[in-house]
Amino acid sequence: MEANAMHPECRCVNCQLKELFFAHLSADEMMEICSIRKDRAYAPGEHIVMQETKVDNFFYLKEGLVKLHFIKSGREDQIITIAKPFDFISILSIFSSDTYKYTITALLPSVVCRINMDIVKGFALKNAAFGFDLMNRLSKSTDIILKETMDLKRLNLKGKLAFILLKFSQHIFKNLLFELPVTRKEIAEYAGVSTENIIRALSEFRKDRLIRISGKEIEITNLERLEQISRFG
Amino acid sequence: MEANAMHPECRCVNCQLKELFFAHLSADEMMEICSIRKDRAYAPGEHIVMQETKVDNFFYLKEGLVKLHFIKSGREDQIITIAKPFDFISILSIFSSDTYKYTITALLPSVVCRINMDIVKGFALKNAAFGFDLMNRLSKSTDIILKETMDLKRLNLKGKLAFILLKFSQHIFKNLLFELPVTRKEIAEYAGVSTENIIRALSEFRKDRLIRISGKEIEITNLERLEQISRFG
DNA sequence: TTATACTTATGACAGATATCATAAACTGAT
DNA sequence: ATCAGTTTATGATATCTGTCATAAGTATAA
């Protein structure tokens, strides 16, 4: 595409962010964004954003997998959601607060695209169509998270586990066979139940031949049944 | 105020929406908004917005109290949150989807200010500062809801109940003595537990002299202890 | 008013989940 | 290779929560 040729720094395929910017900004403005934005790679376990720190950048996940979570001293983490490539990961509060409200941590080797927040705000304030599009995308992201949280909330333990396994299989890896990118403890923190019970439920799913497990590798062998459990369990 | 005199249709004290519009729109634009917007009163139990219907209006709660909830046939409702005057109540998905994703129902006699969505979108698209301010307010509302949902999620039954009682006392009625605007069943739908257990826990709070109950009237008699339970319970 | 449905309340019990204990497997650092 | 710490796994048990049953109180409409 000629557009990409014009912006050698913004050549990532599938970049929603680029779409967002391209659709509304001039060639010069694009040049500005593309020269300012920075990529950075993170190893699993590395914090991308730490809660309570000053909001300085807008983050976008290009590669890998991350968790959005609350860290509470003396208490288990709470995982808000798990975000995949092309998701906006700095969502809540970045416009309405001056500190990040939650922590973002890499689960897999990840590459994050970072744009100075003042620049993004500047564009939003002088380009209404851009701001409007940005608002739509941010609100869509938040909506999905809240919906997911409410869905998880109403399910029993096995339902929560099935829901999470299906999220990995259907939405993240798009494959019945996948490598779990989280520990059992993290699944528990996501579901809001105890680690032991997640392990137990995994074993029962295995015994009932809904899944096969070898270490971190999971294969869903009875998709239909697992979907039932995630809806009604 | 002279501003109010200029816009006789928009004279409500404490209107956040008016602030939002006044700050960014011209006198003519304000005239347009003020002549188009409509108030409507709703009786308790009346639906203000029904999920799955077309997004046509932007809603703002002027008086009363409402619940935002998901209705599922054959299953109990899920209450997302309870909104009080000056809250934006049409939040999730109104910009990113063409149907409302949840239902809004009055809990107390309520007055809602309604503005045609196309008009709001029109202003947002041609006035960047207005759109930016709107985005901030909407995202702040959603942030608070998600935070509240995550807080509720990690608490045990008594913690959830204490949290909800404190929300009524501290955030909504700003009084230790208040009239419960919801049934025990609705508290249960909000907390995500069974109605019987909410009733039982209320009785125990009464026996432990944390609250006094007479019908719908609740008085918090041991605030400190109730706050402890809502934090660590 | 009576009749009906709903709400509040409590007890009994079953089922779900957390907690504690133990141990094997795995991981990373030395 | 070894050690320490973490993760996975399973059992036993206590606690929490849901479900079912019953009944009294309350509101609403005919």
Short mmCIF file of C-alpha atoms (C1' of nucleotides) in Angstrom, two decimals:
data_model
loop_
_atom_site.label_atom_id
_atom_site.label_comp_id
_atom_site.label_asym_id
_atom_site.label_seq_id
_atom_site.Cartn_x
_atom_site.Cartn_y
_atom_site.Cartn_z
CA MET A 1 0.00 0.00 0.00
CA GLU A 2 1.24 3.46 -0.79
CA ALA A 3 0.03 4.70 2.57
CA ASN A 4 2.45 2.33 4.29
CA ALA A 5 5.25 3.31 1.99
CA MET A 6 4.75 6.88 3.14
CA HIS A 7 5.06 5.89 6.78
CA PRO A 8 7.86 3.41 7.08
CA GLU A 9 7.58 3.44 10.87
CA CYS A 10 3.93 2.35 10.76
CA ARG A 11 3.95 -0.69 8.57
CA CYS A 12 2.45 -3.25 10.90
CA VAL A 13 -0.15 -5.45 9.28
CA ASN A 14 -3.51 -5.58 11.10
CA CYS A 15 -2.82 -2.52 13.20
CA GLN A 16 -6.15 -1.14 14.42
CA LEU A 17 -4.36 1.86 15.74
CA LYS A 18 -2.99 2.67 12.31
CA GLU A 19 -6.48 2.32 10.88
CA LEU A 20 -7.75 4.69 13.50
CA PHE A 21 -5.07 7.25 12.76
CA PHE A 22 -5.04 6.84 8.97
CA ALA A 23 -8.75 7.37 8.75
CA HIS A 24 -8.63 10.78 10.32
CA LEU A 25 -5.20 12.34 10.19
CA SER A 26 -3.32 14.10 7.42
CA ALA A 27 -0.12 12.69 5.93
CA ASP A 28 1.89 15.18 7.98
CA GLU A 29 0.09 14.25 11.18
CA MET A 30 0.67 10.59 10.42
CA MET A 31 4.36 11.30 9.95
CA GLU A 32 4.39 12.95 13.36
CA ILE A 33 2.68 10.02 15.07
CA CYS A 34 4.80 7.45 13.30
CA SER A 35 8.04 9.14 14.27
CA ILE A 36 6.99 9.55 17.89
CA ARG A 37 5.48 6.18 18.61
CA LYS A 38 7.79 3.49 20.01
CA ASP A 39 7.74 -0.27 20.12
CA ARG A 40 8.99 -2.21 23.08
CA ALA A 41 9.29 -5.92 23.72
CA TYR A 42 8.43 -7.42 27.11
CA ALA A 43 9.32 -10.83 28.50
CA PRO A 44 6.66 -12.94 30.26
CA GLY A 45 6.14 -11.65 33.77
CA GLU A 46 7.41 -8.16 32.95
CA HIS A 47 5.16 -5.27 33.92
CA ILE A 48 4.14 -3.06 31.01
CA VAL A 49 2.15 -0.66 33.14
CA MET A 50 2.15 -0.48 36.92
CA GLN A 51 -0.96 0.69 38.75
CA GLU A 52 -0.76 4.03 40.57
CA THR A 53 1.92 5.39 38.22
CA LYS A 54 1.36 8.52 36.14
CA VAL A 55 -0.51 8.13 32.86
CA ASP A 56 2.08 9.07 30.26
CA ASN A 57 1.52 6.76 27.32
CA PHE A 58 -1.23 5.19 25.32
CA PHE A 59 -0.55 1.45 24.84
CA TYR A 60 -1.52 -0.89 22.08
CA LEU A 61 -0.69 -4.60 21.98
CA LYS A 62 1.01 -5.64 18.73
CA GLU A 63 2.18 -9.14 19.58
CA GLY A 64 1.91 -11.55 22.46
CA LEU A 65 -0.57 -11.74 25.31
CA VAL A 66 -1.02 -9.67 28.46
CA LYS A 67 -3.13 -9.63 31.57
CA LEU A 68 -4.85 -6.57 33.04
CA HIS A 69 -4.97 -7.01 36.80
CA PHE A 70 -5.25 -5.40 40.21
CA ILE A 71 -2.43 -6.10 42.63
CA LYS A 72 -3.38 -5.89 46.32
CA SER A 73 -0.79 -6.38 49.01
CA GLY A 74 -1.60 -9.27 51.31
CA ARG A 75 -4.27 -10.52 48.96
CA GLU A 76 -4.39 -12.49 45.73
CA ASP A 77 -4.30 -10.63 42.43
CA GLN A 78 -7.52 -10.03 40.59
CA ILE A 79 -7.26 -10.49 36.83
CA ILE A 80 -9.65 -8.13 35.03
CA THR A 81 -9.14 -9.62 31.61
CA ILE A 82 -6.60 -11.07 29.21
CA ALA A 83 -5.87 -9.02 26.11
CA LYS A 84 -4.63 -10.23 22.74
CA PRO A 85 -2.88 -8.53 19.82
CA PHE A 86 -4.69 -5.56 18.33
CA ASP A 87 -6.49 -4.83 21.59
CA PHE A 88 -6.24 -1.44 23.20
CA ILE A 89 -4.74 -2.27 26.57
CA SER A 90 -4.63 1.13 28.18
CA ILE A 91 -8.29 1.71 28.51
CA LEU A 92 -9.90 2.49 31.85
CA SER A 93 -9.13 5.87 33.31
CA ILE A 94 -6.44 6.88 30.87
CA PHE A 95 -8.44 9.93 29.90
CA SER A 96 -10.31 10.50 33.11
CA SER A 97 -7.53 9.97 35.65
CA ASP A 98 -3.88 10.91 35.90
CA THR A 99 -2.75 7.52 37.21
CA TYR A 100 -3.20 4.05 35.77
CA LYS A 101 -5.77 2.14 37.80
CA TYR A 102 -4.53 -1.35 37.09
CA THR A 103 -1.35 -3.19 36.17
CA ILE A 104 -0.57 -4.71 32.77
CA THR A 105 1.79 -7.69 32.74
CA ALA A 106 3.04 -9.77 29.80
CA LEU A 107 1.98 -13.43 29.80
CA LEU A 108 3.85 -14.28 26.60
CA PRO A 109 6.73 -12.44 24.93
CA SER A 110 4.90 -9.30 23.85
CA VAL A 111 5.46 -6.22 21.73
CA VAL A 112 3.67 -3.07 22.71
CA CYS A 113 3.24 0.08 20.66
CA ARG A 114 3.43 3.18 22.80
CA ILE A 115 2.33 6.72 21.96
CA ASN A 116 2.78 9.72 24.19
CA MET A 117 -0.53 10.49 25.82
CA ASP A 118 -0.28 14.24 25.29
CA ILE A 119 0.04 13.68 21.55
CA VAL A 120 -3.03 11.44 21.49
CA LYS A 121 -4.97 13.94 23.60
CA GLY A 122 -3.79 16.74 21.33
CA PHE A 123 -5.11 15.00 18.24
CA ALA A 124 -8.38 14.14 19.97
CA LEU A 125 -8.82 17.77 20.97
CA LYS A 126 -8.24 19.22 17.54
CA ASN A 127 -9.72 16.46 15.38
CA ALA A 128 -13.28 15.61 16.36
CA ALA A 129 -13.66 12.67 13.97
CA PHE A 130 -10.51 11.10 15.38
CA GLY A 131 -11.67 11.65 18.95
CA PHE A 132 -15.07 10.21 18.15
CA ASP A 133 -13.57 7.11 16.58
CA LEU A 134 -11.19 6.72 19.53
CA MET A 135 -14.08 7.02 21.99
CA ASN A 136 -16.04 4.34 20.11
CA ARG A 137 -13.13 1.94 20.16
CA LEU A 138 -12.30 2.53 23.80
CA SER A 139 -15.90 2.20 24.88
CA LYS A 140 -16.27 -0.98 22.84
CA SER A 141 -13.23 -2.46 24.60
CA THR A 142 -14.56 -1.55 28.02
CA ASP A 143 -18.02 -2.86 27.17
CA ILE A 144 -16.62 -6.24 26.23
CA ILE A 145 -14.66 -6.45 29.46
CA LEU A 146 -17.64 -5.55 31.62
CA LYS A 147 -19.85 -8.03 29.76
CA GLU A 148 -17.23 -10.74 30.21
CA THR A 149 -16.92 -9.92 33.91
CA MET A 150 -20.67 -10.15 34.42
CA ASP A 151 -20.80 -13.44 32.50
CA LEU A 152 -18.02 -14.94 34.60
CA LYS A 153 -19.69 -13.69 37.76
CA ARG A 154 -22.91 -15.64 37.30
CA LEU A 155 -21.23 -19.00 36.55
CA ASN A 156 -20.29 -21.71 39.03
CA LEU A 157 -16.72 -22.95 39.29
CA LYS A 158 -16.79 -25.36 36.36
CA GLY A 159 -18.68 -22.83 34.28
CA LYS A 160 -16.02 -20.21 34.97
CA LEU A 161 -13.23 -22.62 34.05
CA ALA A 162 -15.01 -23.72 30.85
CA PHE A 163 -15.57 -20.06 29.96
CA ILE A 164 -11.88 -19.27 30.39
CA LEU A 165 -10.69 -22.35 28.50
CA LEU A 166 -13.02 -21.44 25.65
CA LYS A 167 -11.72 -17.88 25.64
CA PHE A 168 -8.22 -19.23 25.10
CA SER A 169 -9.31 -21.75 22.50
CA GLN A 170 -11.88 -19.76 20.55
CA HIS A 171 -10.91 -16.13 20.94
CA ILE A 172 -7.19 -16.10 21.59
CA PHE A 173 -5.53 -19.09 19.90
CA LYS A 174 -8.38 -20.04 17.56
CA ASN A 175 -7.47 -23.67 17.95
CA LEU A 176 -8.74 -26.64 19.95
CA LEU A 177 -5.13 -27.40 20.89
CA PHE A 178 -3.16 -24.73 22.68
CA GLU A 179 -0.45 -24.04 25.20
CA LEU A 180 -1.88 -22.51 28.38
CA PRO A 181 -0.17 -19.10 28.77
CA VAL A 182 -1.10 -18.88 32.44
CA THR A 183 -0.60 -20.87 35.61
CA ARG A 184 -3.51 -22.59 37.37
CA LYS A 185 -3.15 -19.86 39.97
CA GLU A 186 -3.74 -17.20 37.34
CA ILE A 187 -6.80 -19.01 36.04
CA ALA A 188 -8.06 -18.96 39.63
CA GLU A 189 -7.35 -15.22 39.93
CA TYR A 190 -9.23 -14.65 36.69
CA ALA A 191 -12.20 -16.79 37.74
CA GLY A 192 -12.19 -15.56 41.31
CA VAL A 193 -11.97 -19.01 42.92
CA SER A 194 -9.27 -21.01 44.68
CA THR A 195 -6.30 -22.48 42.82
CA GLU A 196 -6.91 -25.97 44.21
CA ASN A 197 -10.42 -26.02 42.85
CA ILE A 198 -9.27 -24.94 39.40
CA ILE A 199 -6.78 -27.81 39.42
CA ARG A 200 -9.47 -30.21 40.62
CA ALA A 201 -11.96 -29.05 37.98
CA LEU A 202 -9.31 -29.41 35.27
CA SER A 203 -8.74 -32.98 36.44
CA GLU A 204 -12.47 -33.67 36.31
CA PHE A 205 -12.75 -32.22 32.80
CA ARG A 206 -9.92 -34.57 31.87
CA LYS A 207 -11.59 -37.58 33.51
CA ASP A 208 -14.85 -36.71 31.74
CA ARG A 209 -12.90 -36.55 28.48
CA LEU A 210 -13.81 -32.92 27.76
CA ILE A 211 -10.13 -32.00 27.51
CA ARG A 212 -6.72 -33.60 27.30
CA ILE A 213 -3.95 -32.17 29.45
CA SER A 214 -0.21 -32.57 29.32
CA GLY A 215 1.41 -29.91 31.44
CA LYS A 216 0.57 -26.57 29.89
CA GLU A 217 -0.81 -28.13 26.74
CA ILE A 218 -4.58 -28.35 26.56
CA GLU A 219 -6.70 -29.92 23.86
CA ILE A 220 -10.45 -29.50 23.87
CA THR A 221 -11.93 -32.86 22.91
CA ASN A 222 -15.60 -32.14 23.57
CA LEU A 223 -16.26 -28.58 22.50
CA GLU A 224 -20.03 -28.83 22.58
CA ARG A 225 -20.17 -30.06 26.15
CA LEU A 226 -17.66 -27.46 27.30
CA GLU A 227 -19.74 -24.73 25.68
CA GLN A 228 -22.82 -26.00 27.50
CA ILE A 229 -20.98 -25.85 30.82
CA SER A 230 -19.75 -22.33 30.09
CA ARG A 231 -23.29 -21.18 29.34
CA PHE A 232 -25.30 -22.93 32.02
CA GLY A 233 -22.75 -24.11 34.55
CA MET B 1 -27.29 33.00 36.38
CA GLU B 2 -27.63 34.73 33.06
CA ALA B 3 -26.71 31.55 31.24
CA ASN B 4 -29.76 29.86 32.65
CA ALA B 5 -31.92 32.81 31.80
CA MET B 6 -30.85 32.41 28.21
CA HIS B 7 -31.88 28.77 28.19
CA PRO B 8 -35.11 28.47 30.08
CA GLU B 9 -35.40 24.79 29.19
CA CYS B 10 -32.06 23.96 30.83
CA ARG B 11 -32.31 25.40 34.28
CA CYS B 12 -31.72 22.34 36.41
CA VAL B 13 -29.38 22.89 39.31
CA ASN B 14 -26.43 20.47 39.51
CA CYS B 15 -26.83 19.27 35.93
CA GLN B 16 -23.54 17.73 34.83
CA LEU B 17 -24.88 17.46 31.35
CA LYS B 18 -25.53 21.18 31.20
CA GLU B 19 -21.98 21.81 32.42
CA LEU B 20 -20.71 19.53 29.69
CA PHE B 21 -22.68 21.33 27.02
CA PHE B 22 -22.20 24.86 28.35
CA ALA B 23 -18.47 24.45 28.48
CA HIS B 24 -18.15 23.71 24.79
CA LEU B 25 -21.14 24.85 22.83
CA SER B 26 -22.19 28.25 21.53
CA ALA B 27 -25.32 30.01 22.74
CA ASP B 28 -27.09 28.99 19.53
CA GLU B 29 -26.03 25.39 19.92
CA MET B 30 -27.19 25.42 23.53
CA MET B 31 -30.54 26.77 22.36
CA GLU B 32 -30.80 23.88 19.94
CA ILE B 33 -29.98 21.27 22.60
CA CYS B 34 -32.26 22.84 25.17
CA SER B 35 -35.21 22.92 22.82
CA ILE B 36 -34.69 19.34 21.67
CA ARG B 37 -34.01 17.63 24.98
CA LYS B 38 -36.96 16.18 26.85
CA ASP B 39 -37.65 15.25 30.44
CA ARG B 40 -39.72 12.27 31.35
CA ALA B 41 -40.83 10.91 34.72
CA TYR B 42 -40.85 7.19 35.42
CA ALA B 43 -42.60 5.30 38.19
CA PRO B 44 -40.72 2.63 40.17
CA GLY B 45 -40.53 -0.55 38.15
CA GLU B 46 -40.94 1.25 34.84
CA HIS B 47 -38.37 0.50 32.16
CA ILE B 48 -36.48 3.54 30.93
CA VAL B 49 -34.41 1.63 28.40
CA MET B 50 -34.99 -1.94 27.28
CA GLN B 51 -32.03 -4.03 26.20
CA GLU B 52 -31.87 -5.02 22.51
CA THR B 53 -33.82 -1.94 21.39
CA LYS B 54 -32.33 0.60 18.99
CA VAL B 55 -30.07 3.26 20.47
CA ASP B 56 -31.98 6.46 19.82
CA ASN B 57 -31.42 8.64 22.86
CA PHE B 58 -28.75 9.66 25.29
CA PHE B 59 -30.06 9.46 28.88
CA TYR B 60 -29.14 11.39 31.97
CA LEU B 61 -30.66 10.83 35.42
CA LYS B 62 -31.98 14.06 36.96
CA GLU B 63 -33.93 12.73 39.91
CA GLY B 64 -34.60 9.40 41.57
CA LEU B 65 -32.71 6.15 41.40
CA VAL B 66 -32.38 3.49 38.69
CA LYS B 67 -30.83 0.09 38.20
CA LEU B 68 -28.81 -0.97 35.15
CA HIS B 69 -29.38 -4.68 34.64
CA PHE B 70 -29.34 -7.64 32.29
CA ILE B 71 -32.59 -9.55 31.93
CA LYS B 72 -32.22 -13.20 30.92
CA SER B 73 -35.25 -15.35 30.31
CA GLY B 74 -35.39 -18.35 32.63
CA ARG B 75 -32.68 -16.90 34.82
CA GLU B 76 -32.46 -14.27 37.53
CA ASP B 77 -31.65 -10.71 36.57
CA GLN B 78 -28.11 -9.47 36.97
CA ILE B 79 -27.86 -5.94 38.32
CA ILE B 80 -24.81 -4.19 36.89
CA THR B 81 -25.04 -1.14 39.10
CA ILE B 82 -27.40 1.34 40.71
CA ALA B 83 -27.19 4.89 39.41
CA LYS B 84 -28.08 8.09 41.22
CA PRO B 85 -28.96 11.61 40.06
CA PHE B 86 -26.39 13.32 37.84
CA ASP B 87 -25.05 10.00 36.61
CA PHE B 88 -24.87 9.25 32.93
CA ILE B 89 -27.02 6.16 32.66
CA SER B 90 -26.72 5.37 28.97
CA ILE B 91 -23.12 4.45 28.89
CA LEU B 92 -21.93 1.10 27.57
CA SER B 93 -22.23 0.59 23.86
CA ILE B 94 -24.25 3.67 23.08
CA PHE B 95 -21.58 4.87 20.72
CA SER B 96 -20.14 1.56 19.67
CA SER B 97 -23.34 -0.42 19.11
CA ASP B 98 -26.73 0.28 17.56
CA THR B 99 -28.71 -1.46 20.31
CA TYR B 100 -28.72 -0.95 24.07
CA LYS B 101 -26.95 -3.82 25.77
CA TYR B 102 -28.74 -3.64 29.10
CA THR B 103 -32.03 -2.52 30.61
CA ILE B 104 -32.53 0.55 32.79
CA THR B 105 -35.40 0.42 35.28
CA ALA B 106 -36.54 3.01 37.82
CA LEU B 107 -36.23 2.01 41.49
CA LEU B 108 -37.69 5.26 42.81
CA PRO B 109 -39.84 7.84 41.04
CA SER B 110 -37.28 9.19 38.60
CA VAL B 111 -36.89 11.96 36.09
CA VAL B 112 -34.69 11.36 33.10
CA CYS B 113 -33.33 13.91 30.65
CA ARG B 114 -33.24 12.57 27.12
CA ILE B 115 -31.37 13.92 24.10
CA ASN B 116 -31.57 12.54 20.62
CA MET B 117 -28.47 10.48 19.98
CA ASP B 118 -27.91 11.84 16.46
CA ILE B 119 -27.72 15.34 17.89
CA VAL B 120 -25.17 14.30 20.52
CA LYS B 121 -23.14 12.44 17.91
CA GLY B 122 -23.38 15.45 15.60
CA PHE B 123 -21.95 17.76 18.25
CA ALA B 124 -19.22 15.27 19.15
CA LEU B 125 -18.25 14.99 15.49
CA LYS B 126 -17.99 18.70 14.88
CA ASN B 127 -16.77 19.87 18.28
CA ALA B 128 -13.64 18.05 19.42
CA ALA B 129 -13.49 19.63 22.89
CA PHE B 130 -17.06 18.57 23.54
CA GLY B 131 -16.40 15.04 22.29
CA PHE B 132 -13.27 14.82 24.40
CA ASP B 133 -15.08 15.94 27.52
CA LEU B 134 -17.91 13.51 26.80
CA MET B 135 -15.44 10.67 26.34
CA ASN B 136 -13.79 11.48 29.68
CA ARG B 137 -17.08 11.49 31.53
CA LEU B 138 -18.34 8.32 29.92
CA SER B 139 -15.09 6.49 30.51
CA LYS B 140 -15.06 7.66 34.12
CA SER B 141 -18.55 6.26 34.64
CA THR B 142 -17.62 2.93 33.13
CA ASP B 143 -14.40 2.76 35.12
CA ILE B 144 -16.27 3.21 38.37
CA ILE B 145 -18.74 0.47 37.44
CA LEU B 146 -16.00 -1.98 36.51
CA LYS B 147 -14.07 -1.20 39.70
CA GLU B 148 -17.21 -1.70 41.78
CA THR B 149 -17.95 -4.98 40.00
CA MET B 150 -14.45 -6.27 40.68
CA ASP B 151 -14.67 -5.20 44.32
CA LEU B 152 -18.00 -6.98 44.79
CA LYS B 153 -16.64 -10.06 43.05
CA ARG B 154 -13.86 -10.70 45.54
CA LEU B 155 -16.02 -10.41 48.67
CA ASN B 156 -17.88 -13.17 50.46
CA LEU B 157 -21.61 -12.98 51.05
CA LYS B 158 -21.57 -10.72 54.10
CA GLY B 159 -18.89 -8.56 52.51
CA LYS B 160 -21.04 -8.08 49.43
CA LEU B 161 -24.06 -7.18 51.53
CA ALA B 162 -22.05 -4.74 53.66
CA PHE B 163 -20.63 -3.19 50.49
CA ILE B 164 -24.10 -2.66 49.05
CA LEU B 165 -25.56 -1.30 52.29
CA LEU B 166 -22.65 1.14 52.49
CA LYS B 167 -23.20 2.19 48.90
CA PHE B 168 -26.76 3.13 49.80
CA SER B 169 -25.77 4.83 53.03
CA GLN B 170 -22.57 6.60 52.01
CA HIS B 171 -22.86 7.23 48.29
CA ILE B 172 -26.55 7.39 47.53
CA PHE B 173 -28.47 8.67 50.54
CA LYS B 174 -25.52 10.13 52.50
CA ASN B 175 -27.20 9.14 55.72
CA LEU B 176 -26.89 6.30 58.24
CA LEU B 177 -30.68 5.99 58.18
CA PHE B 178 -32.34 5.29 54.87
CA GLU B 179 -35.23 3.60 53.16
CA LEU B 180 -34.08 0.60 51.11
CA PRO B 181 -35.11 1.36 47.50
CA VAL B 182 -34.78 -2.29 46.50
CA THR B 183 -36.18 -5.66 47.53
CA ARG B 184 -34.02 -8.30 49.17
CA LYS B 185 -34.22 -10.13 45.84
CA GLU B 186 -32.69 -7.14 44.06
CA ILE B 187 -29.87 -6.93 46.60
CA ALA B 188 -29.24 -10.60 45.82
CA GLU B 189 -29.21 -9.93 42.07
CA TYR B 190 -26.77 -7.11 42.63
CA ALA B 191 -24.50 -9.19 44.88
CA GLY B 192 -24.84 -12.33 42.78
CA VAL B 193 -26.02 -14.54 45.64
CA SER B 194 -29.33 -16.11 46.69
CA THR B 195 -32.17 -14.05 48.11
CA GLU B 196 -32.52 -16.27 51.19
CA ASN B 197 -28.89 -15.72 52.11
CA ILE B 198 -29.23 -11.95 51.79
CA ILE B 199 -32.23 -12.10 54.14
CA ARG B 200 -30.30 -14.32 56.55
CA ALA B 201 -27.23 -12.06 56.48
CA LEU B 202 -29.41 -9.00 57.10
CA SER B 203 -30.87 -10.79 60.14
CA GLU B 204 -27.38 -11.59 61.39
CA PHE B 205 -26.24 -7.99 60.94
CA ARG B 206 -29.29 -7.02 62.99
CA LYS B 207 -28.55 -9.61 65.69
CA ASP B 208 -24.93 -8.42 65.81
CA ARG B 209 -26.25 -4.86 66.19
CA LEU B 210 -24.54 -3.57 63.06
CA ILE B 211 -27.86 -2.36 61.66
CA ARG B 212 -31.44 -1.81 62.72
CA ILE B 213 -34.18 -2.97 60.37
CA SER B 214 -37.84 -2.15 60.24
CA GLY B 215 -39.22 -3.25 56.91
CA LYS B 216 -37.49 -1.21 54.22
CA GLU B 217 -35.96 1.16 56.74
CA ILE B 218 -32.32 0.50 57.57
CA GLU B 219 -30.15 2.28 60.08
CA ILE B 220 -26.45 1.58 60.25
CA THR B 221 -25.54 1.46 63.94
CA ASN B 222 -21.95 0.23 63.65
CA LEU B 223 -20.43 1.89 60.63
CA GLU B 224 -16.85 0.98 61.44
CA ARG B 225 -17.55 -2.73 61.73
CA LEU B 226 -19.65 -2.72 58.55
CA GLU B 227 -16.82 -1.01 56.67
CA GLN B 228 -14.41 -3.67 57.92
CA ILE B 229 -16.70 -6.40 56.63
CA SER B 230 -17.08 -4.68 53.26
CA ARG B 231 -13.29 -4.45 52.92
CA PHE B 232 -12.14 -7.79 54.22
CA GLY B 233 -15.25 -9.96 54.31
"C1'" DT C 1 -63.47 -7.24 51.49
"C1'" DT C 2 -61.32 -11.13 49.77
"C1'" DA C 3 -58.18 -13.30 46.92
"C1'" DT C 4 -53.73 -13.51 44.82
"C1'" DA C 5 -49.19 -12.77 44.32
"C1'" DC C 6 -45.09 -11.19 46.14
"C1'" DT C 7 -41.84 -10.25 49.88
"C1'" DT C 8 -39.68 -11.29 54.08
"C1'" DA C 9 -38.24 -14.72 57.28
"C1'" DT C 10 -36.42 -19.02 59.19
"C1'" DG C 11 -35.05 -23.91 59.44
"C1'" DA C 12 -33.18 -28.10 57.45
"C1'" DC C 13 -30.39 -30.09 54.36
"C1'" DA C 14 -27.47 -30.87 50.27
"C1'" DG C 15 -24.00 -29.38 47.49
"C1'" DA C 16 -20.26 -26.30 46.38
"C1'" DT C 17 -16.13 -24.17 47.58
"C1'" DA C 18 -12.25 -22.87 50.60
"C1'" DT C 19 -8.72 -24.28 53.50
"C1'" DC C 20 -5.17 -27.17 55.27
"C1'" DA C 21 -1.97 -30.82 54.62
"C1'" DT C 22 1.01 -33.46 51.88
"C1'" DA C 23 3.74 -34.77 47.98
"C1'" DA C 24 5.39 -35.12 43.35
"C1'" DA C 25 6.84 -32.54 39.34
"C1'" DC C 26 8.89 -28.73 37.47
"C1'" DT C 27 11.87 -24.38 37.13
"C1'" DG C 28 15.56 -21.42 37.72
"C1'" DA C 29 19.77 -20.22 39.92
"C1'" DT C 30 24.02 -21.55 41.61
"C1'" DA D 1 24.00 -31.78 39.76
"C1'" DT D 2 21.85 -29.70 43.58
"C1'" DC D 3 19.00 -26.81 46.04
"C1'" DA D 4 15.09 -23.73 46.89
"C1'" DG D 5 11.03 -22.13 45.44
"C1'" DT D 6 7.07 -22.64 42.70
"C1'" DT D 7 3.54 -25.24 40.38
"C1'" DT D 8 0.61 -29.08 39.94
"C1'" DA D 9 -2.00 -32.56 42.16
"C1'" DT D 10 -4.96 -34.96 45.48
"C1'" DG D 11 -7.31 -36.01 49.87
"C1'" DA D 12 -9.64 -34.68 54.16
"C1'" DT D 13 -12.32 -31.55 56.36
"C1'" DA D 14 -14.67 -27.29 57.62
"C1'" DT D 15 -17.24 -23.62 56.06
"C1'" DC D 16 -20.06 -21.27 53.00
"C1'" DT D 17 -23.80 -20.96 49.99
"C1'" DG D 18 -27.82 -22.67 47.45
"C1'" DT D 19 -32.08 -25.09 47.44
"C1'" DC D 20 -36.33 -26.64 49.25
"C1'" DA D 21 -40.02 -26.20 52.44
"C1'" DT D 22 -42.94 -23.54 55.22
"C1'" DA D 23 -45.19 -19.54 57.02
"C1'" DA D 24 -46.20 -14.91 58.26
"C1'" DG D 25 -46.43 -10.32 56.63
"C1'" DT D 26 -47.48 -6.94 52.78
"C1'" DA D 27 -49.16 -4.94 48.69
"C1'" DT D 28 -52.37 -4.96 44.82
"C1'" DA D 29 -56.31 -5.69 42.21
"C1'" DA D 30 -60.79 -7.47 41.50
#
